[in-house]
C-alpha positions as CSV (number, residue, x, y, z in Angstrom):
1,M,-36.5,4.4,3.9
2,Q,-36.9,7.1,6.4
3,T,-36.9,6.9,10.2
4,A,-38.6,7.4,12.5
5,A,-36.7,10.5,13.6
6,S,-35.6,12.2,10.8
7,M,-39.6,11.9,9.5
8,T,-40.3,14.4,13.2
9,C,-37.5,16.6,11.8
10,Q,-39.4,17.0,8.0
11,R,-42.5,18.0,10.0
12,Q,-40.8,20.3,12.9
13,F,-38.9,21.9,9.8
14,A,-41.7,22.6,7.9
15,Q,-43.6,23.9,11.1
16,R,-40.6,26.8,11.6
17,Q,-41.1,27.3,7.5
18,P,-43.2,30.2,5.9
19,F,-46.1,28.5,4.3
20,S,-45.2,27.0,1.1
21,S,-44.9,24.3,-1.7
22,T,-41.1,24.5,-2.2
23,N,-39.8,24.1,0.5
24,L,-42.7,21.0,1.9
25,Q,-42.5,17.4,0.2
26,H,-45.3,16.2,-1.4
27,G,-48.2,14.9,0.2
28,M,-46.9,17.4,2.9
29,Q,-49.4,21.4,1.5
30,R,-52.4,19.6,3.4
31,Q,-50.2,20.0,7.0
32,T,-51.2,23.1,8.8
33,A,-47.2,24.4,8.6
34,S,-48.5,28.5,10.4
35,V,-48.5,26.6,13.4
36,P,-46.1,28.6,15.6
37,S,-44.1,25.7,17.6
38,R,-44.3,25.6,21.5
39,A,-40.9,24.2,22.1
40,T,-37.9,26.9,23.8
41,P,-34.6,27.7,22.7
42,K,-32.8,24.8,25.2
43,S,-35.9,22.7,24.2
44,S,-35.4,23.1,19.9
45,R,-31.3,23.2,20.5
46,R,-32.0,19.0,21.9
47,Q,-34.0,18.6,19.2
48,T,-31.2,19.7,16.4
49,K,-28.5,18.0,17.4
50,R,-31.4,14.6,17.5
51,C,-32.5,15.2,13.3
52,Q,-29.1,16.3,12.8
53,S,-28.3,12.6,15.1
54,A,-30.9,10.9,12.6
55,A,-29.7,13.0,9.3
56,A,-26.1,10.4,10.6
57,L,-28.3,7.7,10.6
58,D,-30.1,8.3,7.9
59,V,-26.9,8.4,5.7
60,R,-24.9,5.3,7.2
61,E,-28.3,3.1,6.0
62,V,-27.6,5.1,3.3
63,I,-23.9,3.3,2.9
64,N,-24.8,0.4,4.1
65,N,-27.2,-0.5,2.3
66,L,-24.8,-0.4,-1.0
67,K,-21.8,-2.3,0.2
68,Q,-24.3,-5.0,0.5
69,Q,-25.4,-4.7,-2.6
70,A,-21.2,-4.3,-3.8
71,Q,-20.3,-7.6,-1.9
72,K,-23.4,-9.2,-3.1
73,Q,-22.2,-8.4,-6.3
74,K,-18.4,-8.6,-6.3
75,T,-19.5,-12.5,-4.5
76,A,-21.4,-13.2,-7.6
77,A,-18.3,-12.0,-10.0
78,V,-16.2,-14.1,-8.4
79,L,-17.3,-16.8,-8.4
80,G,-18.9,-16.9,-11.8
81,A,-15.5,-16.5,-13.2
82,L,-13.0,-19.3,-10.8
83,G,-10.4,-19.7,-13.1
84,A,-9.5,-15.8,-14.5
85,V,-8.7,-15.1,-11.2
86,A,-6.6,-17.9,-10.3
87,S,-5.1,-17.2,-13.6
88,G,-3.8,-14.2,-12.1
89,L,-3.0,-15.2,-8.4
90,A,0.3,-13.8,-6.8
91,F,1.1,-12.1,-9.5
92,A,1.6,-14.3,-11.3
93,G,2.7,-11.6,-14.6
94,P,0.9,-11.2,-18.2
95,G,1.1,-14.1,-21.0
96,L,0.3,-16.9,-18.2
97,A,-0.8,-20.2,-20.6
98,A,-2.6,-21.5,-17.1
99,D,-5.4,-24.0,-18.3
100,M,-7.3,-21.5,-15.5
101,V,-10.2,-24.8,-15.8
102,K,-7.3,-26.5,-14.0
103,T,-6.1,-24.1,-12.1
104,G,-10.4,-23.7,-10.9
105,T,-10.4,-26.9,-10.0
106,C,-7.4,-26.6,-8.0
107,L,-8.4,-24.5,-5.8
108,L,-11.6,-25.9,-5.4
109,G,-10.1,-29.1,-4.8
110,N,-7.4,-28.2,-2.9
111,C,-8.2,-24.8,-1.2
112,Q,-11.8,-24.6,-0.7
113,L,-11.5,-23.7,3.1
114,Q,-9.1,-20.0,2.1
115,L,-11.4,-19.5,-0.8
116,A,-13.9,-19.6,1.4
117,T,-12.2,-17.5,3.8
118,C,-11.2,-14.8,1.2
119,I,-15.0,-14.5,-0.2
120,A,-16.0,-13.5,3.0
121,D,-12.9,-11.6,3.7
122,P,-14.1,-8.2,2.0
123,E,-10.6,-6.6,1.8
124,C,-9.6,-10.3,0.3
125,L,-13.0,-10.1,-1.7
126,E,-11.6,-7.2,-3.5
127,N,-8.8,-7.9,-3.7
128,L,-10.2,-10.6,-6.5
129,A,-12.8,-8.9,-8.2
130,C,-9.9,-6.6,-9.2
131,L,-7.4,-9.4,-9.6
132,Q,-10.6,-10.3,-12.3
133,L,-10.5,-7.0,-14.4
134,C,-6.0,-7.9,-14.7
135,N,-7.0,-10.6,-17.2
136,G,-6.4,-9.6,-21.2
137,R,-4.9,-6.5,-19.7
138,Q,-1.7,-5.7,-21.6
139,D,-0.6,-4.1,-18.7
140,E,-1.6,-7.1,-16.9
141,A,1.2,-8.1,-13.9
142,G,1.3,-4.6,-12.7
143,C,-2.6,-4.4,-12.6
144,Q,-2.4,-7.0,-10.5
145,I,0.8,-5.8,-8.7
146,R,-1.2,-3.1,-7.7
147,C,-4.7,-5.2,-6.7
148,G,-1.7,-6.7,-4.4
149,D,-0.4,-3.0,-3.3
150,L,-4.6,-2.5,-2.4
151,Y,-5.4,-5.3,-1.1
152,N,-3.1,-7.7,1.1
153,D,-4.2,-8.7,4.4
154,K,-4.3,-11.5,6.4
155,A,-6.7,-13.5,4.2
156,V,-5.4,-12.3,0.5
157,Q,-1.8,-13.7,2.1
158,T,-3.5,-17.3,3.4
159,F,-5.7,-17.5,0.5
160,T,-2.4,-16.2,-1.8
161,A,0.4,-18.7,0.8
162,C,-2.3,-22.4,-0.1
163,A,-2.1,-20.8,-4.5
164,V,1.1,-20.3,-5.6
165,S,2.6,-22.6,-2.6
166,D,1.5,-25.0,-0.9
167,K,-0.4,-26.4,-3.9
168,K,1.0,-25.5,-6.5
169,C,-2.3,-23.8,-8.5
170,V,-0.2,-20.8,-10.1
171,P,2.1,-22.2,-11.9
172,Q,5.5,-19.7,-11.6
173,K,6.3,-16.9,-14.0
174,I,10.2,-17.2,-14.0
175,D,11.9,-14.5,-16.6
176,R,15.6,-15.8,-17.1
177,D,17.7,-12.5,-17.9
178,A,15.1,-9.4,-17.3
179,F,17.7,-8.9,-14.3
180,P,21.0,-9.6,-15.4
181,E,23.3,-10.7,-12.8
182,P,26.4,-8.2,-12.3
183,K,29.4,-9.2,-13.3
184,P,31.1,-8.8,-9.4
185,D,34.3,-5.5,-11.0
186,S,31.0,-3.6,-12.1
187,L,30.5,-3.3,-7.6
188,D,31.6,-1.3,-5.7
189,K,35.0,-2.3,-3.8
190,N,34.4,0.2,-1.7
191,F,31.0,-0.2,0.2
192,D,31.7,-0.4,3.9
193,L,28.3,-1.4,5.2
194,G,28.7,0.4,8.6
195,K,28.3,3.3,6.9
196,F,24.9,2.4,6.7
197,E,23.4,2.5,9.0
198,G,20.5,5.3,10.1
199,R,17.4,6.7,8.2
200,W,18.0,6.7,4.2
201,Y,15.0,7.7,1.9
202,I,15.2,5.7,-1.5
203,T,15.4,8.6,-4.0
204,A,14.9,7.3,-7.2
205,G,13.1,3.9,-8.9
206,L,14.2,2.0,-11.7
207,N,10.8,-0.9,-11.7
208,P,7.8,1.4,-12.0
209,L,6.2,-1.7,-10.1
210,F,8.0,-2.0,-7.5
211,D,10.3,1.1,-6.1
212,D,8.2,3.5,-7.1
213,F,6.5,4.5,-4.2
214,D,5.6,7.7,-2.0
215,C,7.5,8.7,1.4
216,Q,9.9,5.6,1.0
217,E,11.9,6.5,4.5
218,H,13.7,3.5,6.1
219,Y,15.5,2.3,9.2
220,F,19.3,0.3,8.7
221,G,20.9,-1.3,11.5
222,V,23.7,-3.2,11.8
223,P,23.6,-5.1,14.5
224,E,26.7,-7.1,13.9
225,P,29.2,-7.2,11.5
226,G,27.6,-8.7,8.0
227,K,24.0,-8.7,9.5
228,L,21.9,-5.5,8.6
229,Y,18.6,-4.6,9.2
230,G,16.3,-2.4,7.7
231,K,12.9,-1.2,8.5
232,I,10.8,-0.6,5.4
233,N,8.0,2.1,5.2
234,W,6.4,3.6,1.5
235,R,3.4,4.5,0.9
236,I,-0.1,2.9,-1.4
237,K,-2.1,5.3,-3.8
238,K,-5.2,5.9,-2.0
239,P,-7.8,5.8,-6.3
240,D,-9.5,8.7,-4.0
241,N,-6.3,10.8,-3.8
242,D,-6.1,9.2,-0.2
243,F,-3.0,6.6,0.3
244,I,-2.0,3.3,2.1
245,E,0.9,3.3,4.9
246,R,2.8,-0.5,5.2
247,S,5.4,-0.8,6.3
248,T,8.5,-3.8,7.3
249,V,11.4,-5.4,8.6
250,Q,14.2,-6.8,6.7
251,T,16.8,-8.7,7.1
252,F,20.0,-9.8,5.3
253,K,23.6,-11.5,5.6
254,Q,26.6,-10.4,3.4
255,E,27.8,-11.7,0.8
256,A,32.7,-12.6,0.4
257,N,31.5,-9.7,-1.7
258,P,32.0,-6.9,0.7
259,A,29.1,-5.3,-2.4
260,M,26.4,-8.5,-2.0
261,L,23.8,-8.7,0.7
262,Y,21.3,-11.6,0.9
263,N,17.6,-11.7,2.7
264,G,16.1,-14.7,2.9
265,G,14.7,-17.8,4.4
266,N,10.8,-16.1,4.1
267,D,8.3,-17.7,4.9
268,Y,5.3,-15.9,2.6
269,L,6.5,-17.4,-1.0
270,H,9.9,-17.6,0.0
271,Y,10.6,-15.4,-1.9
272,E,13.9,-14.5,-1.8
273,D,16.5,-11.2,-3.1
274,T,20.0,-10.0,-3.3
275,W,21.4,-6.3,-3.3
276,Y,23.9,-5.8,-5.1
277,I,26.2,-1.8,-4.6
278,L,27.0,-1.0,-8.5
279,A,27.8,2.7,-6.4
280,S,28.3,4.7,-3.0
281,K,29.7,7.3,-0.9
282,P,29.3,7.8,2.3
283,D,26.4,9.8,4.4
284,E,25.9,10.6,0.6
285,Y,23.8,8.0,-1.0
286,V,24.3,4.3,-1.9
287,V,23.1,2.8,-5.5
288,V,21.1,-0.3,-5.2
289,Y,20.6,-3.7,-7.2
290,Y,18.8,-6.2,-6.5
291,I,17.0,-9.6,-8.3
292,G,14.6,-11.6,-6.5
293,N,12.9,-15.1,-6.4
294,N,10.3,-16.7,-5.2
295,D,7.0,-19.6,-6.1
296,A,4.9,-17.3,-8.1
297,W,7.9,-15.6,-9.9
298,K,11.9,-15.8,-10.8
299,G,13.7,-13.2,-11.6
300,Y,12.1,-10.6,-10.9
301,G,14.2,-7.0,-10.6
302,G,15.2,-3.6,-9.7
303,G,17.1,-0.8,-8.1
304,T,17.6,2.2,-5.8
305,V,18.8,5.0,-4.8
306,Y,19.1,5.4,-1.2
307,T,20.0,9.8,0.0
308,R,20.5,11.0,3.8
309,A,18.1,13.3,1.9
310,P,15.0,13.4,1.2
311,S,14.9,13.8,-2.9
312,L,18.3,13.1,-5.6
313,P,20.9,15.6,-4.7
314,D,21.4,16.5,-8.7
315,Q,25.7,16.8,-8.2
316,Y,25.5,13.7,-7.0
317,V,23.4,12.2,-10.6
318,P,26.6,12.0,-12.8
319,E,28.8,9.6,-10.2
320,I,24.8,7.1,-10.8
321,K,25.4,7.4,-14.1
322,E,28.8,5.9,-14.4
323,A,27.9,3.3,-11.6
324,L,25.1,2.6,-14.3
325,A,26.9,2.2,-17.1
326,K,28.8,-0.6,-16.4
327,I,26.0,-3.3,-16.4
328,G,24.0,-1.6,-19.4
329,Q,22.0,0.4,-17.0
330,K,20.5,3.6,-18.4
331,W,19.6,6.4,-16.4
332,E,16.6,8.3,-18.3
333,D,15.4,4.7,-17.4
334,W,15.0,5.1,-13.6
335,K,12.7,7.9,-11.9
336,V,12.7,10.2,-9.1
337,T,10.4,9.6,-6.3
338,D,7.7,12.0,-4.0
339,N,9.4,12.2,-0.4
340,S,7.3,15.3,0.4
341,C,5.0,13.0,2.3
342,K,2.0,15.0,3.2
343,P,-1.0,14.6,5.1
344,H,-4.0,12.2,4.3
345,P,-5.8,15.3,2.6
346,P,-9.3,16.6,4.7
347,S,-11.9,13.4,5.2
348,T,-15.5,14.2,3.7
349,N,-18.8,13.8,6.1
350,L,-21.0,11.6,6.1
351,L,-23.5,11.8,2.9
352,Q,-20.7,12.3,0.3
353,S,-18.5,9.2,1.4
354,A,-22.3,7.5,0.3
355,E,-22.1,9.5,-3.1
356,R,-18.4,8.4,-3.2
357,F,-18.8,4.9,-2.9
358,A,-21.5,4.2,-4.9
359,E,-19.8,6.8,-7.8
360,N,-17.1,3.7,-7.2
361,E,-18.5,0.7,-6.7
362,F,-21.3,1.4,-9.3
363,G,-19.7,3.3,-11.4
364,G,-17.0,0.6,-12.5
365,L,-13.9,-0.8,-10.6
366,E,-12.3,-1.5,-14.4
367,K,-12.9,2.5,-14.9
368,V,-11.3,3.3,-11.2
369,L,-8.4,0.5,-12.4
370,E,-7.7,2.2,-15.5
371,T,-7.6,5.9,-14.4
372,D,-6.9,6.2,-10.4
373,L,-4.9,3.9,-9.5
374,M,-1.3,4.6,-10.3
375,S,0.6,3.2,-7.0
376,F,2.8,0.8,-7.6
377,G,4.0,-3.0,-5.8
378,K,6.5,-3.9,-3.8
379,G,6.0,-6.3,-5.7
380,F,8.3,-9.5,-4.1
381,S,11.5,-7.5,-1.9
382,V,9.0,-7.1,0.5
383,F,5.9,-8.4,2.1
384,E,4.8,-7.7,5.4
385,Q,6.8,-10.0,8.3
386,N,5.3,-9.0,11.6
387,V,1.9,-10.5,10.3
388,V,0.9,-13.6,11.6
389,N,1.9,-16.3,8.8
390,T,-1.3,-18.8,8.0
391,I,0.4,-20.3,5.3
392,T,-0.7,-24.4,6.9
393,G,-3.4,-22.9,8.1
394,E,-2.3,-22.5,11.7
395,E,-0.5,-20.1,12.7
396,K,2.8,-19.4,13.0
397,V,5.2,-16.7,15.4
398,V,7.4,-14.8,13.6
399,S,11.1,-16.0,12.9
400,D,13.4,-14.3,16.3
401,E,15.4,-12.1,13.6
402,I,12.7,-10.4,12.9
403,Q,12.4,-10.0,16.5
404,E,15.4,-9.6,17.1
405,A,15.4,-7.1,14.2
406,E,11.9,-5.3,15.3
407,K,14.1,-4.4,18.7
408,Y,17.1,-3.6,17.3
409,L,15.8,-1.1,14.8
410,E,13.3,0.6,17.4
411,G,16.3,2.6,19.0
412,I,17.8,4.1,15.4
413,E,13.7,5.1,14.6
414,K,13.5,6.7,18.3
415,S,16.8,8.4,17.4
416,Y,15.2,10.9,14.6
417,G,12.0,10.3,16.3
418,S,12.7,13.1,18.2
419,Q,13.2,15.8,15.0
420,L,10.3,16.9,12.7
421,P,8.2,14.2,11.6
422,Q,8.2,14.7,7.1
423,W,5.0,15.7,6.5
424,L,5.1,19.0,9.1
425,N,7.9,20.6,6.3
426,W,5.4,20.4,3.5
427,G,3.3,23.4,2.3
428,P,1.9,25.4,5.4
429,F,2.4,23.7,8.7
430,K,6.3,24.3,7.4
431,A,5.1,28.7,8.6
432,V,3.7,27.3,11.9
433,F,5.6,24.9,12.9
434,G,9.7,25.9,11.6
435,G,10.6,22.2,9.4
436,G,13.9,21.7,9.0
437,S,16.0,20.3,5.4
438,G,14.3,17.6,5.2
439,N,16.6,15.2,7.0
440,Y,15.8,17.0,11.1
441,G,19.1,16.8,11.8
442,A,19.8,13.1,12.0
443,A,22.7,11.1,12.7
444,R,25.4,11.4,10.2
């Protein structure tokens, strides 16, 4: 549908062109195209701006119509297969033998408000539609985690908490031996928690579902002996080659064995992680192996290599290999990450956005998942602690410890803030702004 303004612009454009059937729309050939325009240069410029605004409105109208159609299609698809979606909630894992009818009945009987809120929320609805396409896939667990990565707002968390934690509509996935607990003699006997303070990068990861993200720049603080605060930053890749930035705060307590750090007492899905420090070299690297549990999955795990430099120094790989061998791990199973932290790609104009939206929405969400969703979920070791939690339907404030950790970490992060941001060290920006080696004068 064209607006009156855009039709006026088309008529004036036709008046300024030589008479030709190629530059007139069907039905306009009978107009007097050779009538000269009486507009002054100044009024012509004003009219041109009005025409550009009208064109932009037309494109926005197209985008809104496409979104409304897509929303209706997704709602129908989600409601029509609620049981199948429910079986994949909260990344419940592959091969789940849950009774879909029972699960759907549980949701409709116990989580009606949360489900209604989810369907009314675009991001939560996207998550349900995404989860539906994961059922029966060979990489079902990974697909579900990728959905949770891309779509994770308050409505998603509230619905998931009701389905998994509060009403237990979705059974817990249990992996008993996937990530065995390391023996005490395989841990780092010389690990110094105080030396872990400051900025570190995850430069290699074990579990492709949880550990292999771009731009993993983390800040750690030790406010007192035996306590660790961490601000965790990472990026989630989007299908359009753009990314979403995520951030959260975690707190750890040092166990009786100094090489073990415990993160527990969390509200959302009651998740808990234990970090095992396999090896470390002060101000150079720390090798972490972790095991965790939550209401959806018991026995997940993974591993990360932290380094002061954004990329893993090759000279430390032999030492890391030796530490991994003590717990039966092979370095070849780990993947090096990308911490170049490139900027967002250039934005497209409205018309290109509309075309891309139509292609993604109506070209099949399943195709997008199979070909473009290459980011992997942070899984269950990281959740948005600074987001208001509504597990029981009532808002809960962030815990005092998390607030204390956030304030403490602000000072540590600011100590690096005067240096060049990481993305200025990329490509053409480096030549202009003089990006350094990547550490940017990090305090050692």
